[in-house]
XYZ file of C-alpha atoms in Angstrom:
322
model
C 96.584 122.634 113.055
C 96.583 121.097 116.778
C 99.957 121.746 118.800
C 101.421 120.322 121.625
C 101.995 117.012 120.890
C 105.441 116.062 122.592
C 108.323 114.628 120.736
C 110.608 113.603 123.338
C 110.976 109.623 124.139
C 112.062 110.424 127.505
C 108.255 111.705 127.648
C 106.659 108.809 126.235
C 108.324 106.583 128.887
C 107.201 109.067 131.763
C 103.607 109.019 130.087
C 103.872 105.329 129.837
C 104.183 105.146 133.594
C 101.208 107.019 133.848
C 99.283 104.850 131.843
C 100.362 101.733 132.761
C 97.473 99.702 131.260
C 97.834 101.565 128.137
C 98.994 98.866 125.776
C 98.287 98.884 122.002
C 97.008 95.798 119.971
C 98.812 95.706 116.822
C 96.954 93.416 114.157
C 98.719 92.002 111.034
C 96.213 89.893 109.136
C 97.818 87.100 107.055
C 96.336 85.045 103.997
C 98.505 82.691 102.375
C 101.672 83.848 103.157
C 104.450 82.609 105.539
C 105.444 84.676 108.766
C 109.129 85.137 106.885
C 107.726 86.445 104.057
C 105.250 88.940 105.031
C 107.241 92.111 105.380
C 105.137 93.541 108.016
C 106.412 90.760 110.295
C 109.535 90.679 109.960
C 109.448 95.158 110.486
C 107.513 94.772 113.736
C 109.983 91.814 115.054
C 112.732 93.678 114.049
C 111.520 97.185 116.159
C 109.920 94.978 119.056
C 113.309 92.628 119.764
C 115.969 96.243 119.590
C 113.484 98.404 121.660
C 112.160 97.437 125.017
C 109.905 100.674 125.010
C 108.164 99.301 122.496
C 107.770 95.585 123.521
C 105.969 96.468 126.244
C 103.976 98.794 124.263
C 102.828 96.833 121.704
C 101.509 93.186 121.701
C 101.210 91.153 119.047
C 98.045 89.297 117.138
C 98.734 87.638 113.845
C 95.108 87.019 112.426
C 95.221 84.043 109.820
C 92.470 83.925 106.566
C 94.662 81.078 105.483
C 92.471 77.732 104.481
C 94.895 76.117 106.557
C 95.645 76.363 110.086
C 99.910 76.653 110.614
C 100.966 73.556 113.258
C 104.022 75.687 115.235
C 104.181 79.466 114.233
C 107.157 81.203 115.358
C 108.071 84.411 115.767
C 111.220 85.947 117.068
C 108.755 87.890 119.748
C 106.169 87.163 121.881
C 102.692 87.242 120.203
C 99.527 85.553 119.604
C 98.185 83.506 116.901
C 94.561 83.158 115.748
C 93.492 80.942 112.857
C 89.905 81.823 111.185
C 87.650 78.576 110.170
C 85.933 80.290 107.724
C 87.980 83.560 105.870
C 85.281 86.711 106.957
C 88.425 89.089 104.996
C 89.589 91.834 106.575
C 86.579 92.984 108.201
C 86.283 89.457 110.214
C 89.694 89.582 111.423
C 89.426 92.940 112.422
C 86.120 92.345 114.359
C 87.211 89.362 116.347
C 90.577 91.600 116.977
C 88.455 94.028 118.735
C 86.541 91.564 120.779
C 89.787 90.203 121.946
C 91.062 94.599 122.790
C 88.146 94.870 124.225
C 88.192 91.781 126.372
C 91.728 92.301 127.675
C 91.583 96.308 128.231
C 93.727 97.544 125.111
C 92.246 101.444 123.958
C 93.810 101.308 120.391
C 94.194 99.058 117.801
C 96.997 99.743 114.725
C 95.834 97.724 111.571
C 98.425 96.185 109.434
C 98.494 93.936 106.591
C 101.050 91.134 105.459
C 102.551 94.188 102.959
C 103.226 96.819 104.804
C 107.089 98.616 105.756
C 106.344 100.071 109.339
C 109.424 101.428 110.975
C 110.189 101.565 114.487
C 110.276 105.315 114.083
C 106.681 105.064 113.320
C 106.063 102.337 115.949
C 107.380 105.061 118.544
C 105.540 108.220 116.778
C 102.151 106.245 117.119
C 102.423 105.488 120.628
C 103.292 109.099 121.368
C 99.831 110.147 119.763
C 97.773 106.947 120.994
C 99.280 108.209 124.458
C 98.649 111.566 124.425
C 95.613 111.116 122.785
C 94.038 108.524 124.883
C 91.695 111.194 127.214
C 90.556 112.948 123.788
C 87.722 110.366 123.844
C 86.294 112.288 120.061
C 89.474 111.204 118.584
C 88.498 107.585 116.504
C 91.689 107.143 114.628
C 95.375 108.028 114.216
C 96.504 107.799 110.566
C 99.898 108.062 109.596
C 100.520 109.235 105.924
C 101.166 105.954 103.744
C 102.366 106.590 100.743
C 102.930 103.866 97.640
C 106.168 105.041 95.414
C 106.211 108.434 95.684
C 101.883 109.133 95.866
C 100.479 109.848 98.852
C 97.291 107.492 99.319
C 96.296 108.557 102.898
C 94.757 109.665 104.513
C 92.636 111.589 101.617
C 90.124 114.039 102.557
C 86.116 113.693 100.153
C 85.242 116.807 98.851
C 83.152 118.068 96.047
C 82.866 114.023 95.464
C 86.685 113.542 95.184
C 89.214 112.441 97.018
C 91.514 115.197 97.647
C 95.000 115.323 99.796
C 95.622 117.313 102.842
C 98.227 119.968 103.321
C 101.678 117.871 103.742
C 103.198 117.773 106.864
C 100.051 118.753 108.915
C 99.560 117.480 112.199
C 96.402 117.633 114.009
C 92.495 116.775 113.644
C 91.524 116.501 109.757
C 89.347 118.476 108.335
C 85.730 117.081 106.357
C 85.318 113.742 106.186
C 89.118 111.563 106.145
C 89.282 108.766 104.474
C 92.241 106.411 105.505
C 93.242 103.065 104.216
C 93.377 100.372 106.920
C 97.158 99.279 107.153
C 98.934 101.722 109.168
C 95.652 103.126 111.237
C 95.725 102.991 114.800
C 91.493 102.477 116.232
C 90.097 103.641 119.087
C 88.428 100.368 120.272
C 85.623 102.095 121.957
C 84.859 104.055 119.063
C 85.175 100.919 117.095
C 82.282 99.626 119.070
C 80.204 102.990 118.801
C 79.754 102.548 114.644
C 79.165 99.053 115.351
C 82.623 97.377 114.068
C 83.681 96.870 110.209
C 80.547 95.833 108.153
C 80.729 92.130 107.569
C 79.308 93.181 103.965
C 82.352 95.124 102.942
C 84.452 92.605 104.122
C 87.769 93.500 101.850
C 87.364 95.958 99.678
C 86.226 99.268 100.957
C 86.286 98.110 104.463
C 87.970 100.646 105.664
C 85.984 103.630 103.434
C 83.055 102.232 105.787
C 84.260 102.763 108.660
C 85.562 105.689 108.323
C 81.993 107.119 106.534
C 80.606 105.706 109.789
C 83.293 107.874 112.179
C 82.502 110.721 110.032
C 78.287 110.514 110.589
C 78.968 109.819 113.992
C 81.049 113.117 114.362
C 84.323 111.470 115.181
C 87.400 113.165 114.249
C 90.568 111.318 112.588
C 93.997 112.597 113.705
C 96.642 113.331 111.170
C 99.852 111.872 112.433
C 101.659 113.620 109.116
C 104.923 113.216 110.908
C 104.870 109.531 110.490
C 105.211 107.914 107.317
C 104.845 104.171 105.889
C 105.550 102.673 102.455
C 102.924 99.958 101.169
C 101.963 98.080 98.267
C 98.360 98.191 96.909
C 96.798 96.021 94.112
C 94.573 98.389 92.906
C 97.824 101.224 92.096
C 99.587 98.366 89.731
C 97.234 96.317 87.775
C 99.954 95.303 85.961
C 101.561 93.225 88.905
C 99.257 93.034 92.226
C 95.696 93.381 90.472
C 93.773 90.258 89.460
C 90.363 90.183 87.499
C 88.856 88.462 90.038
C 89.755 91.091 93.081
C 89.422 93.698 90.793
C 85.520 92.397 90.196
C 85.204 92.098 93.436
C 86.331 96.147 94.140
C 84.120 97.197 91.733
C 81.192 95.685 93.035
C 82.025 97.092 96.481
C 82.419 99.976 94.875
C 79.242 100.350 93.549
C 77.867 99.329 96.814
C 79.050 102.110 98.553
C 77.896 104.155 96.336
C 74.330 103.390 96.604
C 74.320 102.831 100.288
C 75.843 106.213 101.199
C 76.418 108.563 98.399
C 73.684 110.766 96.898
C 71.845 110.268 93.610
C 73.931 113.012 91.763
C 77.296 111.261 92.682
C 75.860 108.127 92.209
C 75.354 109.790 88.497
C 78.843 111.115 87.975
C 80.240 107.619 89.398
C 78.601 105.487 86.283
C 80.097 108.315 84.038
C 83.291 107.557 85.822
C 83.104 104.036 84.741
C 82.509 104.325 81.291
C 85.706 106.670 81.393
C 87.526 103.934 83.316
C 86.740 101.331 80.579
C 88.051 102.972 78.105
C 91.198 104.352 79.642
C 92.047 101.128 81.028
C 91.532 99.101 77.498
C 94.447 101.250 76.496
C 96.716 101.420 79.885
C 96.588 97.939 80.683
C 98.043 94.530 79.111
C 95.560 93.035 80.535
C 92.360 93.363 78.755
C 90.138 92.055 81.370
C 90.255 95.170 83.970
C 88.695 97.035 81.574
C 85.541 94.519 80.415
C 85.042 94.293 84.023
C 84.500 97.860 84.230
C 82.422 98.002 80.769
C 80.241 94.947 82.456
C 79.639 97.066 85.881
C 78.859 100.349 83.758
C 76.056 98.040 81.991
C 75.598 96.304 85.390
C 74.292 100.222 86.701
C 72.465 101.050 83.316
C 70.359 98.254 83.191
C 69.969 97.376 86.943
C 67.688 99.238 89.470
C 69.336 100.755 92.484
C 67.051 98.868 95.034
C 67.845 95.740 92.408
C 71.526 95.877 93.169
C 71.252 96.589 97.009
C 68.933 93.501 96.810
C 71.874 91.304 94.739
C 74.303 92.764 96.933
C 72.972 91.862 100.691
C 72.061 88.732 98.834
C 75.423 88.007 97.877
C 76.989 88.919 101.070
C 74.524 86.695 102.800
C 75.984 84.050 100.956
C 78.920 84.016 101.451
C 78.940 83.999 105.164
């Protein structure tokens, strides 16, 4: 566990004069939702209008995947708004967000969604790291733990093929390979650039297990800001509210993806024995019967497919749909 890390505001603010260019790009990506009802927005414009510290801390990009382009967005706060032509997910918005921090000089990036309850507790706590942080150049990421209900979901350290959680409460430089989930992660921008960005291939699902399999092979540590803590909502913990067949298809094809791209060929063996579990349990957990003959069809889909067959289908597919 790393030590040292200062708590005081008063020594933020005297860092902060230090560092006067240090500014942090904070990225909400929206898809058909209004700015009033996207939690995340109306968090980050309450904590930006009551604290000046932070105002001039953080500035503000709302990334649009909406088909249409909004005519006057408002905001109660300064920010900026970008509209994409053509929705690249996640991974697209996230990619032109780091053109633009890398453009205009901003080190870090924190990644939101449209769903996520930041605090300005948090707000302050990720500053502190991201500015006494910013010489530790082997430092990629700052991940707070988020949590959905009362389950911790990152960050999540792989081992033995699982993904297992980290001591609570402990600060400092994760252990193995951390896993983090992209809402609530705060990117260096130059390390961003050093993996090469978000793959345009995973461009929702798994997006962020990329990139941080790509920090990990390119021996870049992930910080463990465990005294900061945000509440979010995730489709694939309620399938019985958030999920939909057609995301849940779409997760399962990333899945398998991954899985061939960068796992081994025994895990790659234990994950289509996980699936044939997972259709079963879910025929019996869900109302919905779907989630689970999606997960049957994708257990055949590995069966009876090749693995250079479904790399093949999959590049082809992502091809596509750019």
């Amino acid at each position: 566990m790393d030590s040292g890390i200062e708590t005081s505001e008063t020594r933020i603010l005297f860092q902060l004069m230090e560092h006067r260019a240090m500014q942090i790009l904070a990225v909400v990506v929206c898809y058909k939702k209004l700015f009033e009802e996207s939690e995340t927005l109306q968090c980050l414009c309450e904590a930006l209008a009551a604290e000046p510290e932070l105002a001039a801390a953080y500035k503000l990009l709302v990334w649009d995947n909406s088909p249409e382009q909004l005519s006057s967005p408002r905001l109660p706060v300064p920010f900026t708004y970008r509209h994409s032509e053509q929705n690249l997910g996640v991974s697209g918005a996230y990619n032109s967000a780091q053109q633009i921090a890398t453009e205009q000089g901003y080190p870090w990036m924190l990644l939101l969604d449209q769903d996520t309850k930041i605090s300005r507790e948090v707000l302050f706590t990720m500053l502190r790291y991201g500015t006494n942080l910013l010489a530790r150049k082997e430092i990629a990421a700052i991940a707070p733990t988020v949590r959905v209900g009362h389950i911790v979901v990152s960050p999540k350290r792989q081992l033995y093929m699982r993904n297992r959680n980290y001591p609570a409460g402990e600060c400092g430089v994760a252990a193995g390979e951390a896993i983090a989930i992209n809402s609530g992660c705060m990117l260096r921008v130059e390390a961003l650039r050093t993996i090469g960005g978000f793959s345009p291939e995973f461009w929702l699902d798994y997006s962020d297990m990329y990139v941080f399999h790509m920090f990990f092979r390119h021996d870049l540590k992930v910080w463990r800001a465990a005294d900061a803590t945000i509440e979010h909502k995730m489709s694939i913990m309620d399938y019985d509210h958030l999920m939909t067949p057609w995301r849940y298809t779409n997760f399962s094809m990333a899945e398998t993806a991954f899985h061939d791209l960068y796992r081994d060929r025994f895990e790659n063996a234990l994950q289509t024995l996980r699936l044939f579990a997972r259709a079963i349990k879910q025929r019996f957990k869900y109302e919905n019967p779907e989630f689970s003959r999606i997960a049957w069809r994708q257990w055949l889909y590995r069966v009876k497919t090749s693995k250079r067959q479904r790399l093949t289908n999959w590049q082809a597919n992502s091809t596509g749909r750019k």
